[in-house]
């Protein structure tokens, strides 16, 4: 299928603006490619250190120059439900690789923190920076020059982007990401949201809230709502770094283990020693990143990826902008209704046809680059196929041509909406991102007095005191990456939702994040430039009329230009930059770039 003209135009512009940086990056990774295993050039003492702990057979293979050796880098810990299933993966992968004639070593672990645990806590101020720590830890793991390819084990929020960024610094190596799959569906998401609102309104106590949360998050596997973790999984598949159909197969099943084994066998075929050499730095080209943006928009995925995709692309020498997201959103139909954009979860999505149906529909509409390279086949066409467990292994036998539930997953011909789930807004307050897939059309435009806060705690206190029981635009500033690490402000969703349910016109404007869990209240987030970097949010005052129009792309304060420019920016409140490890990240806060550039410390 020919690609859509808008897709072609955006991809061409990305390639043109990235030409110099992309060319330099490709030159570097091609220079890093060696004839035979890179360890063949190591000194004898170096190599002996590298295989000292291996078994006899692996030592024999690693001494030679024909056997591929695969790095395993894992975000396993047994506190996080999404990563607990990864405990057994190294042994599964080593067994599959050894049986296929290769060797594998556990090269290193990377930290895995959970935004769900740290929401509203001091630890959340480390969250975004943990992405870059994961990237550095991945690079350290791969730095020993022992490896011909890598298998990366990780699932959640900052972890997958960090793994990819780190791997791209070794872009001459082939890489497959190996997912863990979602937990079984628990308390329906709609019920969970109702309980949270009742708690915010003071109608129920902590024990009832905890019981509902524990019924939602209840077993090993990824949380089932469509937040950043599951957006990660879908994007990695559409961008060609997962095996076809691997993203949402539950842990603890025969098919899940078979897919893990298949990843081990497949990586051997992609190394420099095989015929299908596919380095990650070449696989993740302009087409792959544009495909990722389209998939994010078509599913109403996490707003965090307006940061992560930009940062990952930069690591490959590719410059993405929010304008690319905005332009693609205008031509990308919304094809899913998943919580918080609906009541269904990713298990329902998978049962309705999942990634295979979604990818097929978007390819047929010309909205994906079918010719993009992947780890699972020559092109993205292979991802129309569904894996099945047969004869002790994963086999790809069939395609999905119809949705099993049009209330969850729809064809391009009958979408939930004619445009994507994310918009960009701009004006005299800067630029921001807004997730509209969960916001009803009648709530997407608001003009109301501002109430300014410098923390989410102050907003919660004002809500509890009844000070916000009116039309209001809540401006929560000094929450950007330079200020305090750009924490998610997800705890604001219940009180603001309560106000909206009472009939008030309500919106949030912030230089912080709201995550993939952004809900039905319009929230202009990631405002750039941030207040702590001299952004205009620092000049907004209580009572200023703020206009947010998500459909027209407008974010502005209705104050005369001269008056607004003449205002002295409000000084940020004295922040607490110590405790819970925050003192270790001052260098990150000093070096971090703006949200529009991915909020990273490397670019």
XYZ file of C-alpha atoms in Angstrom:
603
model
C 0.000 0.000 0.000
C 1.228 3.535 -0.762
C 1.666 5.568 2.393
C -0.635 8.461 3.258
C 0.652 11.807 1.880
C 0.853 13.290 5.386
C 2.853 10.297 6.621
C 5.207 10.619 3.685
C 5.592 14.385 4.177
C 6.317 14.133 7.915
C 8.810 11.302 7.400
C 10.585 13.272 4.678
C 10.841 16.376 6.868
C 12.161 14.333 9.782
C 14.803 12.817 7.508
C 15.789 16.201 6.079
C 16.155 17.972 9.415
C 18.032 14.963 10.842
C 20.338 14.341 7.891
C 23.578 15.568 9.452
C 23.098 14.022 12.888
C 21.708 10.782 11.484
C 24.563 10.500 9.002
C 27.143 10.981 11.739
C 25.415 8.399 13.940
C 25.263 5.783 11.180
C 28.896 6.374 10.376
C 29.858 5.774 14.022
C 27.948 2.526 14.366
C 29.194 1.192 11.033
C 32.740 1.886 12.141
C 32.020 -0.135 15.293
C 31.086 -3.244 13.298
C 33.833 -5.840 13.226
C 34.616 -8.904 11.166
C 33.765 -11.747 13.497
C 33.084 -11.356 17.214
C 34.466 -8.140 18.683
C 35.982 -10.169 21.512
C 38.385 -11.605 18.932
C 40.420 -8.429 19.257
C 40.627 -8.579 23.055
C 43.785 -9.371 24.959
C 43.988 -12.825 26.469
C 43.653 -11.569 30.045
C 40.593 -9.496 29.067
C 38.914 -12.439 27.398
C 39.768 -14.829 30.215
C 38.093 -12.455 32.662
C 35.066 -12.372 30.362
C 34.417 -16.112 30.381
C 35.959 -17.167 33.721
C 32.611 -18.032 35.304
C 31.207 -19.920 32.283
C 30.756 -23.645 31.919
C 33.202 -25.781 29.986
C 31.253 -25.811 26.718
C 30.610 -22.072 26.769
C 34.293 -21.414 27.454
C 35.256 -23.462 24.407
C 32.797 -21.542 22.225
C 33.812 -18.149 23.594
C 37.500 -18.860 22.941
C 36.717 -19.224 19.237
C 35.634 -16.714 16.641
C 32.470 -18.192 15.141
C 29.998 -18.518 18.019
C 27.694 -15.534 18.696
C 27.490 -14.415 22.320
C 24.351 -12.597 23.449
C 24.071 -10.091 26.302
C 21.049 -10.291 28.572
C 20.204 -7.006 30.320
C 17.301 -7.133 32.733
C 15.162 -4.801 34.825
C 14.042 -7.703 37.028
C 13.006 -7.158 40.593
C 10.308 -8.961 42.535
C 8.669 -5.858 44.019
C 7.197 -4.667 40.725
C 4.485 -6.900 39.355
C 5.406 -6.180 35.735
C 9.021 -7.239 36.230
C 8.611 -10.157 38.626
C 7.975 -12.614 35.733
C 11.420 -11.753 34.318
C 13.098 -13.750 37.104
C 13.296 -16.949 35.055
C 13.922 -15.381 31.653
C 17.738 -15.532 31.687
C 17.728 -19.303 32.167
C 15.027 -19.749 29.509
C 16.939 -17.573 27.067
C 20.312 -19.187 27.756
C 18.820 -22.628 27.183
C 17.217 -21.628 23.871
C 20.378 -19.878 22.677
C 22.662 -22.754 23.643
C 20.390 -25.238 21.862
C 20.590 -23.054 18.745
C 24.392 -22.945 18.781
C 25.141 -19.732 20.658
C 26.097 -18.540 24.091
C 24.533 -15.945 26.356
C 25.643 -14.114 29.481
C 23.699 -12.036 31.966
C 25.502 -8.772 31.267
C 23.876 -6.533 33.850
C 20.810 -5.323 35.639
C 19.187 -1.914 35.408
C 17.015 -0.177 38.010
C 13.265 -0.414 37.673
C 11.151 2.008 39.648
C 7.374 2.179 39.570
C 5.470 5.431 39.149
C 2.424 3.720 40.603
C 4.268 3.239 43.902
C 5.930 6.649 43.982
C 2.893 8.734 42.906
C 2.717 11.780 45.156
C 5.856 10.736 47.026
C 9.322 12.279 47.006
C 10.615 9.324 45.003
C 8.585 10.472 42.004
C 11.125 13.264 41.547
C 13.643 10.586 40.536
C 11.291 8.909 38.098
C 11.938 10.706 34.828
C 15.675 10.813 35.468
C 15.635 7.066 36.052
C 15.205 6.713 32.268
C 18.656 8.162 31.712
C 20.103 6.111 34.570
C 18.706 2.983 32.891
C 20.294 4.097 29.624
C 23.678 4.514 31.303
C 23.356 1.196 33.127
C 22.538 -0.515 29.818
C 25.628 1.024 28.245
C 27.766 -0.159 31.165
C 26.397 -3.684 30.740
C 27.245 -3.713 27.037
C 30.623 -1.996 27.419
C 32.649 -5.184 27.909
C 32.930 -5.909 24.167
C 31.927 -9.517 24.708
C 28.674 -9.447 22.768
C 27.293 -9.870 19.274
C 23.706 -8.988 20.172
C 21.487 -8.154 23.132
C 18.191 -9.193 24.668
C 16.663 -6.465 26.812
C 14.159 -7.401 29.512
C 11.942 -4.582 30.709
C 8.366 -3.372 30.641
C 7.416 -0.198 32.460
C 7.430 3.559 32.101
C 11.002 4.924 31.913
C 12.640 1.514 31.733
C 11.915 0.553 28.127
C 12.921 3.964 26.707
C 16.058 3.848 28.851
C 16.967 0.381 27.589
C 16.509 1.545 24.002
C 18.563 4.720 24.480
C 21.360 2.708 26.066
C 21.265 0.084 23.319
C 21.416 2.774 20.635
C 24.813 3.793 21.983
C 25.826 0.307 20.783
C 23.786 0.696 17.626
C 25.905 -1.802 15.668
C 24.433 -4.636 17.744
C 21.105 -6.316 17.000
C 18.637 -6.030 19.878
C 15.308 -7.656 20.742
C 13.157 -6.469 23.628
C 11.523 -9.329 25.494
C 8.234 -8.452 27.284
C 6.564 -10.119 30.265
C 2.855 -9.636 29.522
C -0.096 -8.274 31.528
C -1.640 -9.612 34.708
C -5.160 -11.000 34.540
C -7.975 -8.438 34.609
C -9.016 -7.498 38.114
C -11.535 -4.960 39.420
C -13.036 -3.261 36.343
C -11.355 0.046 35.623
C -14.620 1.972 35.698
C -15.295 0.697 39.218
C -11.792 1.617 40.326
C -12.235 5.177 39.018
C -15.535 5.534 40.880
C -13.927 4.433 44.141
C -11.100 6.943 43.690
C -13.571 9.758 43.121
C -15.578 8.766 46.196
C -12.422 8.784 48.295
C -11.432 12.207 46.925
C -14.897 13.493 47.817
C -14.556 12.138 51.364
C -17.371 9.611 50.948
C -15.288 6.523 51.825
C -12.180 5.833 53.874
C -8.694 4.466 53.265
C -9.599 0.811 53.840
C -12.231 0.832 51.105
C -9.878 2.587 48.726
C -7.056 0.146 49.464
C -9.365 -2.825 48.937
C -10.301 -1.524 45.489
C -6.690 -0.813 44.528
C -5.588 -4.261 45.705
C -8.329 -5.852 43.613
C -7.033 -3.957 40.587
C -3.305 -4.624 41.036
C -3.339 -8.178 42.246
C -0.801 -10.529 40.627
C 2.409 -10.793 38.588
C 2.283 -9.035 35.235
C 1.893 -5.543 33.882
C -0.920 -3.334 35.185
C -3.747 -3.773 32.700
C -4.786 -0.158 32.102
C -3.401 1.531 28.994
C -0.773 3.705 30.580
C 2.890 4.164 29.787
C 3.897 0.557 30.470
C 1.458 -0.903 27.976
C 2.057 1.968 25.552
C 5.724 0.899 25.705
C 4.790 -2.640 24.752
C 2.629 -1.622 21.819
C 5.217 0.840 20.502
C 8.067 -1.658 20.721
C 6.034 -4.087 18.651
C 4.961 -1.561 16.026
C 8.521 -0.210 15.852
C 9.796 -3.722 15.199
C 11.696 -4.493 18.422
C 9.352 -7.200 19.753
C 8.559 -10.425 18.004
C 5.135 -10.261 16.301
C 2.258 -10.513 18.755
C 4.508 -10.796 21.804
C 3.371 -7.723 23.714
C 0.216 -8.818 25.529
C 0.534 -12.572 26.034
C 0.098 -13.215 29.795
C 2.982 -14.409 31.976
C 3.004 -17.972 33.244
C 1.588 -19.440 30.026
C 3.161 -21.881 27.591
C 2.918 -19.337 24.776
C 4.685 -16.688 26.873
C 7.621 -19.021 27.544
C 7.650 -20.130 23.909
C 7.866 -16.517 22.739
C 10.748 -15.907 25.132
C 12.579 -18.926 23.723
C 11.826 -17.719 20.194
C 13.447 -14.359 20.985
C 16.607 -16.203 22.026
C 16.718 -18.189 18.804
C 15.860 -15.179 16.660
C 18.595 -12.883 17.976
C 21.228 -15.342 16.737
C 19.993 -14.881 13.170
C 20.360 -11.097 13.402
C 24.006 -10.908 14.479
C 26.978 -9.900 12.389
C 27.836 -13.623 12.152
C 24.547 -14.495 10.423
C 22.878 -13.664 7.124
C 20.157 -11.326 8.466
C 22.369 -8.785 10.228
C 19.981 -6.182 11.658
C 21.638 -3.652 13.973
C 19.264 -1.659 16.156
C 20.788 1.633 15.015
C 19.752 0.955 11.427
C 16.414 -0.676 12.294
C 15.288 2.372 14.288
C 15.205 4.834 11.398
C 12.806 7.664 10.536
C 10.156 5.205 9.379
C 10.240 3.289 12.658
C 9.794 6.416 14.773
C 6.985 7.768 12.597
C 5.309 4.362 12.891
C 5.630 4.636 16.657
C 3.986 8.061 16.730
C 1.080 6.829 14.585
C 0.538 3.802 16.832
C 0.554 6.037 19.907
C -2.013 8.365 18.335
C -4.229 5.591 16.980
C -4.542 4.055 20.448
C -4.700 7.179 22.620
C -1.498 6.107 24.341
C 0.570 7.670 27.077
C 1.511 11.339 26.928
C 4.884 10.353 28.366
C 5.860 9.226 24.896
C 5.864 12.802 23.643
C 9.041 12.864 25.754
C 10.326 9.308 25.307
C 9.969 8.998 21.544
C 11.771 12.313 21.118
C 14.587 11.174 23.434
C 14.922 7.739 21.844
C 15.011 9.259 18.371
C 17.727 11.711 19.417
C 19.854 8.779 20.558
C 19.671 7.503 16.951
C 20.532 10.877 15.443
C 16.907 11.644 14.539
C 15.112 14.867 15.480
C 11.406 14.530 16.252
C 9.289 17.532 17.230
C 5.867 17.971 18.758
C 4.795 19.407 15.418
C 5.338 15.929 13.935
C 2.966 14.464 16.523
C 0.418 17.202 15.865
C 0.459 16.831 12.093
C 0.165 13.061 12.227
C -2.648 13.299 14.780
C -4.786 15.160 12.237
C -4.806 12.163 9.870
C -4.621 9.257 12.337
C -7.969 7.801 13.417
C -8.510 6.737 17.016
C -9.085 2.964 16.898
C -9.192 1.899 20.552
C -11.132 2.614 23.718
C -8.933 1.492 26.604
C -8.889 2.781 30.169
C -8.503 5.666 30.921
C -10.026 6.406 27.501
C -12.724 3.786 28.037
C -13.492 0.945 30.434
C -11.706 -1.969 28.710
C -8.140 -3.015 29.494
C -5.291 -4.440 27.433
C -6.510 -8.003 27.914
C -9.757 -7.017 26.192
C -7.722 -5.306 23.471
C -5.617 -8.425 22.939
C -8.685 -10.665 22.806
C -10.375 -8.355 20.291
C -7.523 -8.709 17.808
C -4.810 -6.686 19.469
C -1.684 -5.548 17.723
C -2.140 -7.810 14.687
C -5.489 -6.252 13.771
C -4.321 -2.724 14.613
C -1.161 -2.992 12.529
C -3.009 -4.536 9.591
C -5.623 -1.788 9.590
C -3.038 0.988 9.739
C -0.915 -0.580 6.996
C -3.933 -0.953 4.712
C -4.822 2.712 5.304
C -1.303 3.790 4.378
C -0.693 5.026 7.903
C 2.337 2.859 8.663
C 5.526 2.327 6.746
C 5.089 -1.354 5.922
C 8.645 -1.531 4.577
C 10.209 -0.623 7.934
C 12.754 -3.165 9.171
C 11.907 -5.370 12.145
C 13.431 -8.123 14.274
C 10.573 -10.455 13.373
C 10.749 -10.457 9.602
C 11.852 -8.478 6.597
C 9.075 -5.884 7.029
C 6.238 -4.868 9.301
C 3.883 -7.086 7.268
C 5.001 -10.008 9.446
C 3.279 -8.317 12.392
C -0.160 -8.999 10.968
C 0.366 -12.578 12.133
C -0.693 -14.002 15.490
C 1.541 -16.347 17.519
C 0.135 -19.686 18.669
C 1.563 -22.426 20.866
C 2.015 -25.588 18.837
C 4.343 -28.565 19.101
C 6.194 -27.018 22.021
C 7.020 -23.712 20.356
C 5.568 -20.443 19.075
C 4.327 -20.471 15.498
C 2.828 -17.643 13.481
C -0.028 -19.147 11.504
C -2.855 -16.729 10.956
C -3.836 -13.107 10.589
C -6.688 -11.182 12.197
C -9.000 -9.498 9.713
C -11.919 -8.512 11.965
C -12.211 -6.970 15.400
C -13.640 -9.271 18.020
C -15.194 -6.338 19.882
C -15.832 -3.009 18.141
C -16.457 -1.381 21.520
C -12.744 -1.847 22.207
C -10.982 -2.015 18.828
C -12.296 -0.676 15.541
C -11.297 -0.666 11.875
C -10.068 2.485 10.173
C -13.362 2.662 8.288
C -15.345 3.131 11.524
C -13.043 4.771 14.116
C -13.934 6.153 17.523
C -12.645 9.498 16.275
C -11.224 10.794 13.022
C -8.050 12.136 14.619
C -5.490 10.834 17.075
C -5.566 10.853 20.847
C -2.969 13.600 21.386
C -2.947 17.261 20.398
C -0.454 20.089 20.774
C -1.595 23.478 22.103
C 0.335 26.745 22.016
C 0.073 30.439 22.761
C 1.510 33.041 25.086
C 1.879 30.410 27.831
C 4.185 28.294 25.684
C 3.586 24.900 24.092
C 2.016 21.883 25.707
C 0.607 18.447 25.015
C -2.970 17.417 25.743
C -4.477 13.960 25.640
C -7.977 14.284 24.188
C -8.930 10.649 23.693
C -10.540 10.496 27.143
C -11.952 14.042 27.106
C -15.496 14.561 25.867
C -15.805 17.152 23.070
C -17.828 19.512 25.246
C -14.970 19.647 27.780
C -12.154 20.372 25.334
C -12.590 24.165 25.393
C -12.542 26.185 28.575
C -12.095 29.830 29.482
C -11.989 30.406 33.227
C -10.061 32.159 36.023
C -6.718 30.659 36.994
C -5.854 29.405 40.432
C -2.107 29.086 40.713
C -0.275 26.435 42.738
C 3.361 25.470 43.129
C 2.673 21.898 44.200
C -0.016 19.281 43.855
C -0.346 19.157 47.646
C -1.505 22.795 47.718
C -4.145 22.049 45.088
C -5.403 19.080 47.073
C -5.624 21.230 50.188
C -7.575 23.911 48.320
C -9.966 21.282 46.996
C -10.517 19.837 50.466
C -11.243 23.345 51.777
C -13.900 23.925 49.104
C -11.930 26.726 47.436
C -12.156 25.228 43.946
C -15.887 24.556 43.761
C -16.331 26.693 40.634
C -15.131 27.054 37.059
C -11.350 27.048 37.290
C -8.133 26.468 35.398
C -5.699 24.984 37.886
C -2.173 26.131 37.026
C 0.391 23.898 38.732
C 3.853 25.225 37.947
C 7.451 24.566 38.972
C 6.922 20.890 38.219
C 9.181 20.698 35.155
C 12.398 18.719 34.757
C 14.717 21.523 35.922
C 12.520 22.361 38.905
C 12.098 18.954 40.518
C 12.496 16.214 37.914
C 9.035 16.587 36.344
C 6.979 14.260 38.573
C 3.658 12.855 37.474
C 0.707 14.649 39.034
C -1.741 11.797 38.699
C -3.146 12.398 42.190
C -4.836 15.500 40.821
C -7.124 13.481 38.554
C -9.710 12.455 41.212
C -10.328 15.931 42.737
C -10.456 17.652 39.346
C -12.788 14.935 38.059
C -15.070 15.501 41.043
C -15.260 19.210 40.209
C -16.048 18.444 36.573
C -18.713 15.944 37.609
C -20.333 18.715 39.669
C -20.867 20.655 36.449
C -17.951 23.042 36.652
C -15.688 23.923 33.735
C -12.307 22.607 34.833
C -8.843 22.220 33.297
C -5.260 21.668 34.394
C -2.255 23.533 32.980
C 1.157 22.375 34.197
C 4.802 22.023 33.289
C 4.692 18.649 35.022
C 3.493 15.297 33.742
C 0.184 13.453 34.052
C 1.247 10.129 32.515
C -0.641 7.546 30.536
C -3.320 7.672 33.198
C -4.526 11.119 32.124
C -8.295 11.085 32.399
C -11.449 12.940 31.437
C -10.368 16.391 32.637
C -8.551 18.427 29.956
C -4.907 18.715 30.992
C -2.346 20.782 29.075
C 0.866 19.234 30.333
C 4.623 19.400 29.687
C 4.265 23.179 29.232
C 7.500 24.323 27.641
C 9.462 26.361 28.525
C 8.896 25.447 32.156
C 8.433 28.042 34.885
C 11.783 27.282 36.538
C 13.552 28.041 33.232
C 11.865 31.436 32.884
C 8.744 30.198 31.132
C 5.586 32.351 31.055
C 3.766 30.162 33.596
C 5.856 32.003 36.191
C 3.954 35.219 35.341
C 0.416 33.856 35.686
C -1.543 35.157 38.687
C -4.680 34.052 40.485
C -7.743 35.334 38.655
C -6.127 35.661 35.218
C -8.453 34.294 32.550
C -6.875 31.306 30.828
C -8.187 29.896 27.569
C -7.523 26.278 26.595
C -8.919 24.984 23.313
C -7.700 21.476 22.626
C -9.382 21.254 19.225
C -7.994 24.546 17.898
C -4.627 24.144 19.575
C -4.785 27.246 21.786
C -3.242 27.820 25.231
C -3.171 31.436 26.350
C -3.728 33.790 29.214
C -6.063 36.660 28.318
C -3.874 39.448 29.630
C -2.625 42.307 27.380
C 0.769 41.428 25.943
C 2.593 44.449 27.372
C 1.142 43.945 30.831
C 1.949 40.251 30.837
C 5.509 40.774 29.590
C 6.142 43.463 32.223
C 5.229 41.223 35.139
C 8.009 40.016 37.398
C 8.119 36.212 37.265
C 7.147 34.638 40.552
C 10.132 33.118 42.291
C 9.904 29.346 42.591
C 9.270 28.150 46.128
C 12.265 26.793 48.012
C 12.354 23.202 46.848
C 13.490 20.278 48.937
C 16.328 18.825 46.916
C 17.539 16.285 49.439
C 16.161 13.098 50.938
C 14.941 9.998 49.115
C 18.033 10.230 46.925
C 17.144 13.610 45.456
C 20.513 15.107 46.366
C 22.179 12.634 44.003
C 20.300 14.058 41.020
C 21.203 17.756 41.215
C 23.538 17.347 38.254
C 20.631 15.928 36.261
C 18.367 18.867 37.160
C 21.117 21.275 36.087
C 21.767 19.507 32.761
C 18.297 18.420 31.676
C 16.864 19.718 28.424
C 13.336 21.047 27.859
C 10.291 18.827 27.567
C 10.021 19.516 23.844
C 13.475 17.987 23.368
C 12.641 14.881 25.398
C 13.617 16.168 28.860
C 16.875 14.260 28.710
C 20.343 14.896 30.101
C 22.182 13.654 26.999
C 20.734 16.016 24.375
